[in-house]
C-alpha cells in the first residue's frame, strides 16, 4: 500500500467502516510508515477538537440588515 492509497482511505479507517481485511492492510502500512502515523494522529486530534465544538452557533444579533445593506451598495 502506498501513502496516497492510505490517505484516500484514512477517513474510513478512522470511522471504522472498512472491512477487516482492508483495515488490516492499513494497520500494516501504519506499522511501517512514520509519516502516515503522524498524519493519522493529526487527523484524530482535529476530530477530537471538532467534537468539542457546539452543535449550533447563533449570531449575537440579526445580521440580515447589515448584509442587505452591503448587497444593495454593490448593485449601485
Short mmCIF file of N, CA, C and O in Angstrom, two decimals:
data_model
loop_
_atom_site.label_atom_id
_atom_site.label_comp_id
_atom_site.label_asym_id
_atom_site.label_seq_id
_atom_site.Cartn_x
_atom_site.Cartn_y
_atom_site.Cartn_z
N UNK A 1 0.84 -1.17 0.00
CA UNK A 1 0.00 0.00 0.00
C UNK A 1 0.89 1.23 0.00
O UNK A 1 1.87 1.30 0.73
N UNK A 2 0.50 2.23 -0.78
CA UNK A 2 1.25 3.48 -0.82
C UNK A 2 0.64 4.48 0.16
O UNK A 2 -0.50 4.31 0.62
N UNK A 3 1.38 5.53 0.43
CA UNK A 3 0.87 6.59 1.30
C UNK A 3 -0.36 7.26 0.67
O UNK A 3 -1.30 7.61 1.38
N UNK A 4 -0.35 7.42 -0.64
CA UNK A 4 -1.50 8.02 -1.33
C UNK A 4 -2.75 7.16 -1.16
O UNK A 4 -3.85 7.67 -0.94
N UNK A 5 -2.58 5.85 -1.26
CA UNK A 5 -3.72 4.94 -1.06
C UNK A 5 -4.20 5.01 0.39
O UNK A 5 -5.41 5.02 0.65
N UNK A 6 -3.26 5.05 1.30
CA UNK A 6 -3.61 5.17 2.71
C UNK A 6 -4.41 6.45 2.95
O UNK A 6 -5.45 6.44 3.61
N UNK A 7 -3.92 7.55 2.39
CA UNK A 7 -4.57 8.85 2.55
C UNK A 7 -6.01 8.81 2.05
O UNK A 7 -6.91 9.37 2.67
N UNK A 8 -6.23 8.12 0.93
CA UNK A 8 -7.58 8.02 0.36
C UNK A 8 -8.55 7.29 1.30
O UNK A 8 -9.74 7.56 1.29
N UNK A 9 -8.01 6.38 2.09
CA UNK A 9 -8.85 5.55 2.97
C UNK A 9 -8.84 5.99 4.42
O UNK A 9 -9.49 5.36 5.26
N UNK A 10 -8.12 7.05 4.72
CA UNK A 10 -7.94 7.45 6.12
C UNK A 10 -9.26 7.74 6.83
O UNK A 10 -9.47 7.30 7.96
N UNK A 11 -10.16 8.47 6.19
CA UNK A 11 -11.44 8.78 6.84
C UNK A 11 -12.20 7.50 7.20
O UNK A 11 -12.71 7.36 8.31
N UNK A 12 -12.27 6.58 6.24
CA UNK A 12 -12.97 5.32 6.50
C UNK A 12 -12.26 4.52 7.60
O UNK A 12 -12.91 3.87 8.42
N UNK A 13 -10.95 4.59 7.61
CA UNK A 13 -10.17 3.91 8.65
C UNK A 13 -10.52 4.46 10.03
O UNK A 13 -10.81 3.71 10.96
N UNK A 14 -10.53 5.78 10.14
CA UNK A 14 -10.81 6.40 11.44
C UNK A 14 -12.26 6.23 11.86
O UNK A 14 -12.57 6.17 13.05
N UNK A 15 -13.15 6.16 10.89
CA UNK A 15 -14.57 5.95 11.21
C UNK A 15 -14.90 4.47 11.38
O UNK A 15 -16.04 4.11 11.66
N UNK A 16 -13.89 3.63 11.19
CA UNK A 16 -14.02 2.18 11.36
C UNK A 16 -15.11 1.58 10.48
O UNK A 16 -15.89 0.74 10.92
N UNK A 17 -15.13 2.00 9.21
CA UNK A 17 -16.12 1.48 8.27
C UNK A 17 -15.51 0.55 7.23
O UNK A 17 -16.22 0.10 6.33
N UNK A 18 -14.23 0.24 7.35
CA UNK A 18 -13.57 -0.66 6.41
C UNK A 18 -13.82 -2.11 6.79
O UNK A 18 -13.97 -2.44 7.98
N UNK A 19 -13.81 -2.98 5.79
CA UNK A 19 -13.90 -4.40 6.11
C UNK A 19 -12.60 -4.83 6.79
O UNK A 19 -11.57 -4.16 6.66
N UNK A 20 -12.64 -5.90 7.56
CA UNK A 20 -11.47 -6.30 8.35
C UNK A 20 -10.19 -6.49 7.53
O UNK A 20 -9.09 -6.13 7.99
N UNK A 21 -10.30 -7.05 6.33
CA UNK A 21 -9.10 -7.28 5.52
C UNK A 21 -8.46 -5.96 5.09
O UNK A 21 -7.24 -5.79 5.16
N UNK A 22 -9.29 -5.01 4.70
CA UNK A 22 -8.77 -3.70 4.27
C UNK A 22 -8.17 -2.96 5.46
O UNK A 22 -7.13 -2.32 5.35
N UNK A 23 -8.84 -3.04 6.60
CA UNK A 23 -8.33 -2.39 7.80
C UNK A 23 -6.97 -2.98 8.19
O UNK A 23 -6.06 -2.25 8.59
N UNK A 24 -6.82 -4.28 8.03
CA UNK A 24 -5.55 -4.93 8.34
C UNK A 24 -4.45 -4.40 7.42
O UNK A 24 -3.31 -4.22 7.86
N UNK A 25 -4.79 -4.14 6.15
CA UNK A 25 -3.81 -3.56 5.22
C UNK A 25 -3.34 -2.19 5.72
O UNK A 25 -2.14 -1.89 5.69
N UNK A 26 -4.28 -1.38 6.16
CA UNK A 26 -3.92 -0.05 6.65
C UNK A 26 -3.13 -0.14 7.95
O UNK A 26 -2.16 0.60 8.13
N UNK A 27 -3.51 -1.05 8.82
CA UNK A 27 -2.76 -1.25 10.06
C UNK A 27 -1.31 -1.64 9.74
O UNK A 27 -0.37 -1.13 10.36
N UNK A 28 -1.15 -2.52 8.78
CA UNK A 28 0.18 -2.95 8.38
C UNK A 28 0.99 -1.78 7.82
O UNK A 28 2.17 -1.61 8.16
N UNK A 29 0.36 -0.97 7.01
CA UNK A 29 1.05 0.20 6.45
C UNK A 29 1.46 1.15 7.57
O UNK A 29 2.58 1.67 7.58
N UNK A 30 0.57 1.36 8.52
CA UNK A 30 0.87 2.27 9.64
C UNK A 30 2.08 1.81 10.45
O UNK A 30 2.87 2.63 10.90
N UNK A 31 2.19 0.52 10.63
CA UNK A 31 3.32 -0.01 11.41
C UNK A 31 4.66 0.34 10.76
O UNK A 31 5.64 0.56 11.46
N UNK A 32 4.67 0.45 9.44
CA UNK A 32 5.92 0.72 8.76
C UNK A 32 6.10 2.12 8.22
O UNK A 32 7.12 2.42 7.60
N UNK A 33 5.13 3.01 8.45
CA UNK A 33 5.20 4.34 7.83
C UNK A 33 4.99 5.44 8.88
O UNK A 33 3.86 5.70 9.30
N UNK A 34 6.07 6.06 9.23
CA UNK A 34 6.01 7.11 10.25
C UNK A 34 5.17 8.31 9.78
O UNK A 34 4.40 8.87 10.56
N UNK A 35 5.29 8.70 8.52
CA UNK A 35 4.55 9.87 8.06
C UNK A 35 3.04 9.63 8.11
O UNK A 35 2.27 10.53 8.46
N UNK A 36 2.60 8.43 7.80
CA UNK A 36 1.16 8.13 7.89
C UNK A 36 0.71 8.01 9.34
O UNK A 36 -0.44 8.36 9.66
N UNK A 37 1.59 7.56 10.23
CA UNK A 37 1.25 7.55 11.66
C UNK A 37 1.06 8.98 12.16
O UNK A 37 0.12 9.27 12.91
N UNK A 38 1.94 9.87 11.74
CA UNK A 38 1.83 11.28 12.14
C UNK A 38 0.55 11.88 11.60
O UNK A 38 -0.20 12.55 12.32
N UNK A 39 0.28 11.63 10.32
CA UNK A 39 -0.95 12.15 9.71
C UNK A 39 -2.18 11.63 10.44
O UNK A 39 -3.10 12.40 10.75
N UNK A 40 -2.20 10.35 10.74
CA UNK A 40 -3.34 9.76 11.44
C UNK A 40 -3.53 10.40 12.81
O UNK A 40 -4.66 10.73 13.20
N UNK A 41 -2.45 10.62 13.53
CA UNK A 41 -2.54 11.26 14.85
C UNK A 41 -3.06 12.69 14.71
O UNK A 41 -3.89 13.13 15.53
N UNK A 42 -2.60 13.40 13.69
CA UNK A 42 -3.06 14.78 13.50
C UNK A 42 -4.54 14.83 13.17
O UNK A 42 -5.28 15.67 13.70
N UNK A 43 -5.00 13.95 12.30
CA UNK A 43 -6.42 13.93 11.95
C UNK A 43 -7.26 13.53 13.16
O UNK A 43 -8.32 14.12 13.39
N UNK A 44 -6.79 12.59 13.94
CA UNK A 44 -7.51 12.22 15.17
C UNK A 44 -7.62 13.42 16.11
O UNK A 44 -8.66 13.63 16.75
N UNK A 45 -6.56 14.19 16.21
CA UNK A 45 -6.57 15.37 17.07
C UNK A 45 -7.59 16.40 16.58
O UNK A 45 -8.34 16.97 17.37
N UNK A 46 -7.64 16.61 15.28
CA UNK A 46 -8.61 17.55 14.71
C UNK A 46 -10.03 17.05 14.97
O UNK A 46 -10.92 17.83 15.35
N UNK A 47 -10.25 15.76 14.77
CA UNK A 47 -11.58 15.20 15.01
C UNK A 47 -11.99 15.35 16.47
O UNK A 47 -13.14 15.69 16.76
N UNK A 48 -11.06 15.12 17.38
CA UNK A 48 -11.37 15.26 18.81
C UNK A 48 -11.69 16.71 19.15
O UNK A 48 -12.62 16.98 19.91
N UNK A 49 -10.95 17.64 18.57
CA UNK A 49 -11.23 19.07 18.79
C UNK A 49 -12.59 19.45 18.23
O UNK A 49 -13.33 20.22 18.84
N UNK A 50 -12.91 18.93 17.07
CA UNK A 50 -14.20 19.23 16.45
C UNK A 50 -15.37 18.73 17.29
O UNK A 50 -16.43 19.36 17.33
N UNK A 51 -15.16 17.62 17.96
CA UNK A 51 -16.21 17.07 18.83
C UNK A 51 -16.57 18.02 19.98
O UNK A 51 -17.68 17.96 20.51
N UNK A 52 -15.65 18.89 20.36
CA UNK A 52 -15.91 19.79 21.48
C UNK A 52 -16.64 21.07 21.05
O UNK A 52 -17.08 21.84 21.90
N UNK A 53 -16.76 21.28 19.74
CA UNK A 53 -17.44 22.49 19.25
C UNK A 53 -18.94 22.39 19.48
O UNK A 53 -19.51 21.29 19.46
N UNK A 54 -19.60 23.52 19.68
CA UNK A 54 -21.05 23.49 19.83
C UNK A 54 -21.71 23.02 18.54
O UNK A 54 -21.18 23.22 17.45
N UNK A 55 -22.86 22.40 18.68
CA UNK A 55 -23.58 21.88 17.51
C UNK A 55 -24.19 23.00 16.67
O UNK A 55 -24.40 22.86 15.49
N UNK A 56 -24.49 24.11 17.30
CA UNK A 56 -25.01 25.26 16.55
C UNK A 56 -24.50 26.53 17.20
O UNK A 56 -24.27 26.57 18.41
N UNK A 57 -24.32 27.52 16.38
CA UNK A 57 -23.84 28.81 16.87
C UNK A 57 -24.81 29.87 16.38
O UNK A 57 -25.05 30.01 15.18
N UNK A 58 -25.38 30.59 17.30
CA UNK A 58 -26.31 31.66 16.94
C UNK A 58 -25.55 32.97 16.87
O UNK A 58 -24.75 33.28 17.76
N UNK A 59 -25.82 33.73 15.82
CA UNK A 59 -25.17 35.05 15.76
C UNK A 59 -25.68 35.92 16.90
O UNK A 59 -26.81 35.76 17.38
N UNK A 60 -24.87 36.85 17.37
CA UNK A 60 -25.25 37.66 18.51
C UNK A 60 -26.43 38.59 18.25
O UNK A 60 -27.06 39.08 19.15
N UNK A 61 -26.73 38.85 16.97
CA UNK A 61 -27.85 39.72 16.63
C UNK A 61 -28.30 39.39 15.23
O UNK A 61 -27.71 38.56 14.55
N UNK A 62 -29.37 40.04 14.79
CA UNK A 62 -29.87 39.84 13.44
C UNK A 62 -28.88 40.45 12.45
O UNK A 62 -28.71 41.67 12.39
N UNK A 63 -28.25 39.63 11.67
CA UNK A 63 -27.24 40.09 10.74
C UNK A 63 -27.80 40.52 9.39
O UNK A 63 -27.11 41.16 8.61
N UNK A 64 -29.05 40.15 9.09
CA UNK A 64 -29.57 40.42 7.76
C UNK A 64 -29.56 41.90 7.37
O UNK A 64 -29.18 42.23 6.24
N UNK A 65 -29.94 42.85 8.22
CA UNK A 65 -29.92 44.25 7.79
C UNK A 65 -28.54 44.70 7.28
O UNK A 65 -28.44 45.38 6.25
N UNK A 66 -27.48 44.32 7.96
CA UNK A 66 -26.13 44.67 7.50
C UNK A 66 -25.79 44.00 6.18
O UNK A 66 -25.19 44.59 5.29
N UNK A 67 -26.19 42.75 6.03
CA UNK A 67 -25.93 42.02 4.79
C UNK A 67 -26.70 42.66 3.65
O UNK A 67 -26.16 42.90 2.56
N UNK A 68 -27.97 42.94 3.87
CA UNK A 68 -28.80 43.54 2.83
C UNK A 68 -28.25 44.90 2.40
O UNK A 68 -28.21 45.22 1.20
N UNK A 69 -27.79 45.69 3.35
CA UNK A 69 -27.21 46.99 3.03
C UNK A 69 -25.96 46.83 2.16
O UNK A 69 -25.77 47.56 1.18
N UNK A 70 -25.12 45.88 2.49
CA UNK A 70 -23.90 45.66 1.71
C UNK A 70 -24.22 45.17 0.30
O UNK A 70 -23.59 45.58 -0.68
N UNK A 71 -25.21 44.30 0.20
CA UNK A 71 -25.61 43.82 -1.13
C UNK A 71 -26.18 44.95 -1.97
O UNK A 71 -25.90 45.05 -3.16
N UNK A 72 -26.98 45.77 -1.34
CA UNK A 72 -27.59 46.91 -2.06
C UNK A 72 -26.50 47.87 -2.55
O UNK A 72 -26.58 48.38 -3.67
N UNK A 73 -25.49 48.11 -1.75
CA UNK A 73 -24.43 49.04 -2.15
C UNK A 73 -23.59 48.46 -3.28
O UNK A 73 -23.02 49.22 -4.07
N UNK A 74 -23.52 47.18 -3.43
CA UNK A 74 -22.77 46.55 -4.53
C UNK A 74 -23.49 46.71 -5.86
O UNK A 74 -22.86 46.77 -6.89
N UNK A 75 -24.80 46.73 -5.82
CA UNK A 75 -25.56 46.75 -7.08
C UNK A 75 -25.71 48.16 -7.65
O UNK A 75 -26.21 48.34 -8.74
N UNK A 76 -25.26 49.17 -6.90
CA UNK A 76 -25.37 50.53 -7.42
C UNK A 76 -24.09 51.00 -8.05
O UNK A 76 -23.06 50.45 -8.00
#
